[in-house]
Amino acid sequence: KAGVTQTPRYLIKTRGQQVTLSCSPISGHRSVSWYQQTPGQGLQFLFEYFSETQRNKGNFPGRFSGRQFSNSRSEMNVSTLELGDSALYLCASSEGGTSGTYNEQFFGPGTRLTVL
Amino acid sequence: AQSVAQPEDQVNVAEGNPLTVKCTYSVSGNPYLFWYVQYPNRGLQFLLKYITGDNLVKGSYGFEAEFNKSQTSFHLKKPSALVSDSALYFCAVREVRAGNNRKLIWGLGTSLAVNP
């Protein structure tokens, strides 16, 4: 099976702009989670989608949003970018469902976002 | 609050020596525990997990981890370290509460450096 793919791999934006990142999960996986990774803060959970519904949400401002499509592909959007949003954004997929709590997550390579 | 701690930011070990990366957790009830590894400029990869059963769990690349309920620990170990094991290691625990939407709680990561 193909792994988790994320596009684009690199992005450079300026403050105030908005950005959309895309994630295609492993075929058959219905759960998609998004994380922000920065050197000082480690992995910060953004949100999780399962069958097109947001199932969990981290402690990020409303500028961060996401959605999931019927084919399980997911997008996240960040509006009004700030310098502090510069980070590696990781997407992870898992089988989800009732067994989802003990299934491991499979990560994509990430999108490196730089905000100038 | 439920949490995971990786008490060492960095671990240094000589090639061929045994390595240990420490993880302790704080959740009520029975935990589901995971280890992931992140090689430079790559996404995270699943190493192993503990759900139930034998306290010694074997995973990828010769790694293993020991679940110790009394000490609330899940330390990652390898009998003989390789230079190629140099990477960032993350411990995670699934929240313990009712429902299927239990998110993963992540440690801040431990950087392992294996010296030739």
mmCIF file of C-alpha atoms in Angstrom:
data_model
loop_
_atom_site.group_PDB
_atom_site.id
_atom_site.type_symbol
_atom_site.label_atom_id
_atom_site.label_comp_id
_atom_site.label_asym_id
_atom_site.label_seq_id
_atom_site.Cartn_x
_atom_site.Cartn_y
_atom_site.Cartn_z
ATOM 1 C CA LYS A 1 0.000 0.000 0.000
ATOM 2 C CA ALA A 2 1.126 3.530 -0.615
ATOM 3 C CA GLY A 3 2.004 5.500 2.492
ATOM 4 C CA VAL A 4 0.586 8.754 3.766
ATOM 5 C CA THR A 5 1.271 11.589 1.370
ATOM 6 C CA GLN A 6 1.301 15.295 2.135
ATOM 7 C CA THR A 7 1.384 18.211 -0.238
ATOM 8 C CA PRO A 8 3.097 20.513 -0.603
ATOM 9 C CA ARG A 9 6.309 19.502 1.122
ATOM 10 C CA TYR A 10 7.525 23.063 1.563
ATOM 11 C CA LEU A 11 5.720 26.383 1.757
ATOM 12 C CA ILE A 12 6.837 29.946 2.304
ATOM 13 C CA LYS A 13 4.175 32.491 3.186
ATOM 14 C CA THR A 14 4.055 35.959 4.677
ATOM 15 C CA ARG A 15 2.235 37.111 7.770
ATOM 16 C CA GLY A 16 -1.467 37.607 7.268
ATOM 17 C CA GLN A 17 -1.772 35.145 4.401
ATOM 18 C CA GLN A 18 -3.644 31.899 4.620
ATOM 19 C CA VAL A 19 -2.507 28.414 3.685
ATOM 20 C CA THR A 20 -4.074 25.031 2.924
ATOM 21 C CA LEU A 21 -2.235 21.764 3.447
ATOM 22 C CA SER A 22 -3.354 18.427 2.069
ATOM 23 C CA CYS A 23 -3.055 14.883 3.325
ATOM 24 C CA SER A 24 -3.933 11.597 1.637
ATOM 25 C CA PRO A 25 -4.128 8.711 4.115
ATOM 26 C CA ILE A 26 -3.269 5.091 3.555
ATOM 27 C CA SER A 27 -5.985 3.348 1.580
ATOM 28 C CA GLY A 28 -8.638 2.012 3.940
ATOM 29 C CA HIS A 29 -7.706 4.295 6.819
ATOM 30 C CA ARG A 30 -10.573 6.457 7.958
ATOM 31 C CA SER A 31 -8.888 8.436 10.725
ATOM 32 C CA VAL A 32 -6.633 11.376 9.963
ATOM 33 C CA SER A 33 -4.842 13.396 12.632
ATOM 34 C CA TRP A 34 -2.853 16.589 12.258
ATOM 35 C CA TYR A 35 0.087 17.705 14.379
ATOM 36 C CA GLN A 36 2.303 20.753 14.579
ATOM 37 C CA GLN A 37 5.940 20.041 15.353
ATOM 38 C CA THR A 38 8.361 22.704 16.524
ATOM 39 C CA PRO A 39 11.789 22.252 18.134
ATOM 40 C CA GLY A 40 10.790 23.593 21.523
ATOM 41 C CA GLN A 41 7.239 22.273 21.799
ATOM 42 C CA GLY A 42 7.495 18.785 20.384
ATOM 43 C CA LEU A 43 4.358 17.361 18.796
ATOM 44 C CA GLN A 44 1.240 19.408 19.361
ATOM 45 C CA PHE A 45 -2.078 17.790 18.448
ATOM 46 C CA LEU A 46 -4.288 19.901 16.212
ATOM 47 C CA PHE A 47 -7.303 17.757 15.414
ATOM 48 C CA GLU A 48 -8.490 14.355 14.296
ATOM 49 C CA TYR A 49 -11.077 13.522 11.687
ATOM 50 C CA PHE A 50 -12.930 10.255 11.310
ATOM 51 C CA SER A 51 -15.480 9.588 8.589
ATOM 52 C CA GLU A 52 -15.681 13.300 7.720
ATOM 53 C CA THR A 53 -16.351 14.345 11.323
ATOM 54 C CA GLN A 54 -13.992 16.082 13.692
ATOM 55 C CA ARG A 55 -13.550 13.600 16.512
ATOM 56 C CA ASN A 56 -10.982 15.395 18.604
ATOM 57 C CA LYS A 57 -9.473 18.826 18.839
ATOM 58 C CA GLY A 58 -6.350 20.243 20.439
ATOM 59 C CA ASN A 59 -5.805 23.641 21.996
ATOM 60 C CA PHE A 60 -5.206 25.775 18.942
ATOM 61 C CA PRO A 61 -6.949 29.021 18.016
ATOM 62 C CA GLY A 62 -9.790 29.107 15.547
ATOM 63 C CA ARG A 63 -7.394 30.209 12.788
ATOM 64 C CA PHE A 64 -6.558 26.528 12.477
ATOM 65 C CA SER A 65 -9.274 24.471 10.847
ATOM 66 C CA GLY A 66 -9.607 21.262 8.936
ATOM 67 C CA ARG A 67 -11.929 19.007 7.081
ATOM 68 C CA GLN A 68 -12.104 15.513 5.732
ATOM 69 C CA PHE A 69 -13.635 14.365 2.497
ATOM 70 C CA SER A 70 -15.616 11.237 1.724
ATOM 71 C CA ASN A 71 -12.488 9.523 0.354
ATOM 72 C CA SER A 72 -10.774 10.202 3.742
ATOM 73 C CA ARG A 73 -8.412 12.770 2.272
ATOM 74 C CA SER A 74 -8.001 15.700 4.629
ATOM 75 C CA GLU A 75 -7.032 19.332 4.450
ATOM 76 C CA MET A 76 -6.041 21.773 7.104
ATOM 77 C CA ASN A 77 -6.215 25.513 6.757
ATOM 78 C CA VAL A 78 -4.460 28.234 8.660
ATOM 79 C CA SER A 79 -5.765 31.753 8.201
ATOM 80 C CA THR A 80 -4.074 35.025 9.067
ATOM 81 C CA LEU A 81 -0.657 33.452 9.410
ATOM 82 C CA GLU A 82 1.633 34.514 12.225
ATOM 83 C CA LEU A 83 5.393 34.122 12.523
ATOM 84 C CA GLY A 84 4.849 31.541 15.263
ATOM 85 C CA ASP A 85 3.004 29.277 12.855
ATOM 86 C CA SER A 86 6.292 28.337 11.228
ATOM 87 C CA ALA A 87 6.590 24.626 11.868
ATOM 88 C CA LEU A 88 6.512 21.148 10.416
ATOM 89 C CA TYR A 89 2.906 20.024 10.007
ATOM 90 C CA LEU A 90 2.459 16.291 10.161
ATOM 91 C CA CYS A 91 -0.496 14.234 9.102
ATOM 92 C CA ALA A 92 -1.090 10.726 10.427
ATOM 93 C CA SER A 93 -3.626 8.115 9.429
ATOM 94 C CA SER A 94 -4.907 5.045 11.201
ATOM 95 C CA GLU A 95 -7.674 2.539 10.772
ATOM 96 C CA GLY A 96 -9.786 4.269 13.387
ATOM 97 C CA GLY A 97 -13.189 2.969 14.307
ATOM 98 C CA THR A 98 -13.901 1.030 17.454
ATOM 99 C CA SER A 99 -10.425 -0.496 17.444
ATOM 100 C CA GLY A 100 -8.847 2.823 16.686
ATOM 101 C CA THR A 101 -7.725 3.487 20.193
ATOM 102 C CA TYR A 102 -4.979 0.888 20.041
ATOM 103 C CA ASN A 103 -4.067 1.128 16.382
ATOM 104 C CA GLU A 104 -0.812 2.817 15.589
ATOM 105 C CA GLN A 105 -0.654 5.929 13.459
ATOM 106 C CA PHE A 106 1.190 6.157 10.163
ATOM 107 C CA PHE A 107 2.775 9.511 9.464
ATOM 108 C CA GLY A 108 3.412 11.410 6.303
ATOM 109 C CA PRO A 109 6.696 13.247 5.632
ATOM 110 C CA GLY A 110 5.195 16.564 6.687
ATOM 111 C CA THR A 111 4.823 20.014 5.223
ATOM 112 C CA ARG A 112 7.453 22.519 6.270
ATOM 113 C CA LEU A 113 5.747 25.913 6.584
ATOM 114 C CA THR A 114 7.832 29.042 6.893
ATOM 115 C CA VAL A 115 6.085 32.323 7.681
ATOM 116 C CA LEU A 116 8.058 35.481 6.932
ATOM 117 C CA ALA B 1 -4.139 15.450 34.142
ATOM 118 C CA GLN B 2 -2.991 12.604 31.956
ATOM 119 C CA SER B 3 0.573 13.023 30.756
ATOM 120 C CA VAL B 4 3.739 11.486 29.393
ATOM 121 C CA ALA B 5 7.264 12.418 30.428
ATOM 122 C CA GLN B 6 10.537 11.726 28.707
ATOM 123 C CA PRO B 7 12.960 12.875 31.373
ATOM 124 C CA GLU B 8 16.024 13.049 29.139
ATOM 125 C CA ASP B 9 16.241 15.540 26.288
ATOM 126 C CA GLN B 10 19.293 13.745 24.928
ATOM 127 C CA VAL B 11 20.904 10.358 25.342
ATOM 128 C CA ASN B 12 24.418 9.568 24.157
ATOM 129 C CA VAL B 13 25.672 6.024 23.782
ATOM 130 C CA ALA B 14 28.609 4.330 22.089
ATOM 131 C CA GLU B 15 27.963 2.017 19.182
ATOM 132 C CA GLY B 16 27.629 -1.559 20.354
ATOM 133 C CA ASN B 17 26.530 -0.598 23.843
ATOM 134 C CA PRO B 18 23.009 -1.141 25.124
ATOM 135 C CA LEU B 19 20.698 1.847 24.998
ATOM 136 C CA THR B 20 17.703 2.915 27.058
ATOM 137 C CA VAL B 21 15.324 5.785 26.345
ATOM 138 C CA LYS B 22 13.055 6.481 29.274
ATOM 139 C CA CYS B 23 9.343 7.165 29.356
ATOM 140 C CA THR B 24 6.949 7.522 32.265
ATOM 141 C CA TYR B 25 3.238 8.124 32.070
ATOM 142 C CA SER B 26 0.377 9.278 34.204
ATOM 143 C CA VAL B 27 -3.058 7.958 33.284
ATOM 144 C CA SER B 28 -5.759 6.305 35.307
ATOM 145 C CA GLY B 29 -6.630 2.772 34.310
ATOM 146 C CA ASN B 30 -4.880 0.558 31.789
ATOM 147 C CA PRO B 31 -2.696 2.495 29.356
ATOM 148 C CA TYR B 32 -2.077 1.924 25.673
ATOM 149 C CA LEU B 33 1.566 2.920 25.098
ATOM 150 C CA PHE B 34 3.497 3.614 21.911
ATOM 151 C CA TRP B 35 7.012 4.414 20.755
ATOM 152 C CA TYR B 36 7.785 6.264 17.538
ATOM 153 C CA VAL B 37 11.055 7.279 15.921
ATOM 154 C CA GLN B 38 11.801 10.257 13.709
ATOM 155 C CA TYR B 39 14.886 10.167 11.530
ATOM 156 C CA PRO B 40 16.284 13.510 10.340
ATOM 157 C CA ASN B 41 14.019 15.324 7.889
ATOM 158 C CA ARG B 42 11.459 12.539 7.892
ATOM 159 C CA GLY B 43 8.062 11.829 9.401
ATOM 160 C CA LEU B 44 7.537 9.651 12.444
ATOM 161 C CA GLN B 45 7.641 5.886 12.199
ATOM 162 C CA PHE B 46 5.900 3.464 14.529
ATOM 163 C CA LEU B 47 8.280 1.248 16.526
ATOM 164 C CA LEU B 48 6.155 -0.738 18.950
ATOM 165 C CA LYS B 49 3.163 -0.654 21.257
ATOM 166 C CA TYR B 50 1.880 -2.144 24.476
ATOM 167 C CA ILE B 51 -1.807 -2.880 24.711
ATOM 168 C CA THR B 52 -2.039 -5.862 27.037
ATOM 169 C CA GLY B 53 -0.282 -9.136 27.795
ATOM 170 C CA ASP B 54 3.458 -9.706 28.077
ATOM 171 C CA ASN B 55 5.219 -6.754 29.656
ATOM 172 C CA LEU B 56 8.142 -7.040 27.237
ATOM 173 C CA VAL B 57 7.190 -5.868 23.799
ATOM 174 C CA LYS B 58 9.385 -6.384 20.735
ATOM 175 C CA GLY B 59 9.277 -3.995 17.813
ATOM 176 C CA SER B 60 11.019 -2.876 14.660
ATOM 177 C CA TYR B 61 14.783 -2.548 14.124
ATOM 178 C CA GLY B 62 15.647 -4.711 17.163
ATOM 179 C CA PHE B 63 14.004 -2.391 19.678
ATOM 180 C CA GLU B 64 11.990 -3.577 22.641
ATOM 181 C CA ALA B 65 10.213 -1.897 25.527
ATOM 182 C CA GLU B 66 9.263 -3.009 28.996
ATOM 183 C CA PHE B 67 5.959 -2.027 30.527
ATOM 184 C CA ASN B 68 6.203 -1.579 34.277
ATOM 185 C CA LYS B 69 2.841 -0.837 35.837
ATOM 186 C CA SER B 70 4.094 -0.236 39.362
ATOM 187 C CA GLN B 71 6.613 2.325 38.151
ATOM 188 C CA THR B 72 4.299 3.641 35.416
ATOM 189 C CA SER B 73 7.143 3.364 32.933
ATOM 190 C CA PHE B 74 7.607 2.145 29.382
ATOM 191 C CA HIS B 75 11.319 2.401 28.651
ATOM 192 C CA LEU B 76 12.647 1.702 25.170
ATOM 193 C CA LYS B 77 15.690 -0.536 24.943
ATOM 194 C CA LYS B 78 18.066 -2.088 22.466
ATOM 195 C CA PRO B 79 20.859 -4.518 23.371
ATOM 196 C CA SER B 80 23.418 -3.141 20.916
ATOM 197 C CA ALA B 81 23.133 0.378 19.504
ATOM 198 C CA LEU B 82 23.936 1.274 15.895
ATOM 199 C CA VAL B 83 25.000 4.647 14.559
ATOM 200 C CA SER B 84 21.923 4.495 12.336
ATOM 201 C CA ASP B 85 19.725 4.461 15.466
ATOM 202 C CA SER B 86 20.565 8.134 15.980
ATOM 203 C CA ALA B 87 17.204 9.870 15.798
ATOM 204 C CA LEU B 88 14.455 11.531 17.816
ATOM 205 C CA TYR B 89 12.311 9.146 19.845
ATOM 206 C CA PHE B 90 8.790 9.858 21.048
ATOM 207 C CA CYS B 91 6.728 8.063 23.636
ATOM 208 C CA ALA B 92 2.929 8.382 23.560
ATOM 209 C CA VAL B 93 -0.012 7.132 25.596
ATOM 210 C CA ARG B 94 -3.655 6.944 24.644
ATOM 211 C CA GLU B 95 -5.994 8.885 26.880
ATOM 212 C CA VAL B 96 -7.973 6.702 29.258
ATOM 213 C CA ARG B 97 -11.634 7.627 29.168
ATOM 214 C CA ALA B 98 -14.898 6.399 27.705
ATOM 215 C CA GLY B 99 -15.508 6.527 23.974
ATOM 216 C CA ASN B 100 -13.518 6.015 20.811
ATOM 217 C CA ASN B 101 -12.280 9.573 20.454
ATOM 218 C CA ARG B 102 -9.350 9.240 22.806
ATOM 219 C CA LYS B 103 -6.375 11.181 21.572
ATOM 220 C CA LEU B 104 -2.717 10.353 21.927
ATOM 221 C CA ILE B 105 -0.698 12.236 24.521
ATOM 222 C CA TRP B 106 2.883 12.741 23.401
ATOM 223 C CA GLY B 107 6.170 13.160 25.222
ATOM 224 C CA LEU B 108 8.500 15.944 24.105
ATOM 225 C CA GLY B 109 10.952 13.531 22.570
ATOM 226 C CA THR B 110 14.449 12.282 23.340
ATOM 227 C CA SER B 111 17.305 12.813 20.934
ATOM 228 C CA LEU B 112 19.480 9.715 20.741
ATOM 229 C CA ALA B 113 23.039 10.059 19.511
ATOM 230 C CA VAL B 114 25.010 6.881 18.921
ATOM 231 C CA ASN B 115 28.711 7.560 18.604
ATOM 232 C CA PRO B 116 30.965 5.372 16.442
#
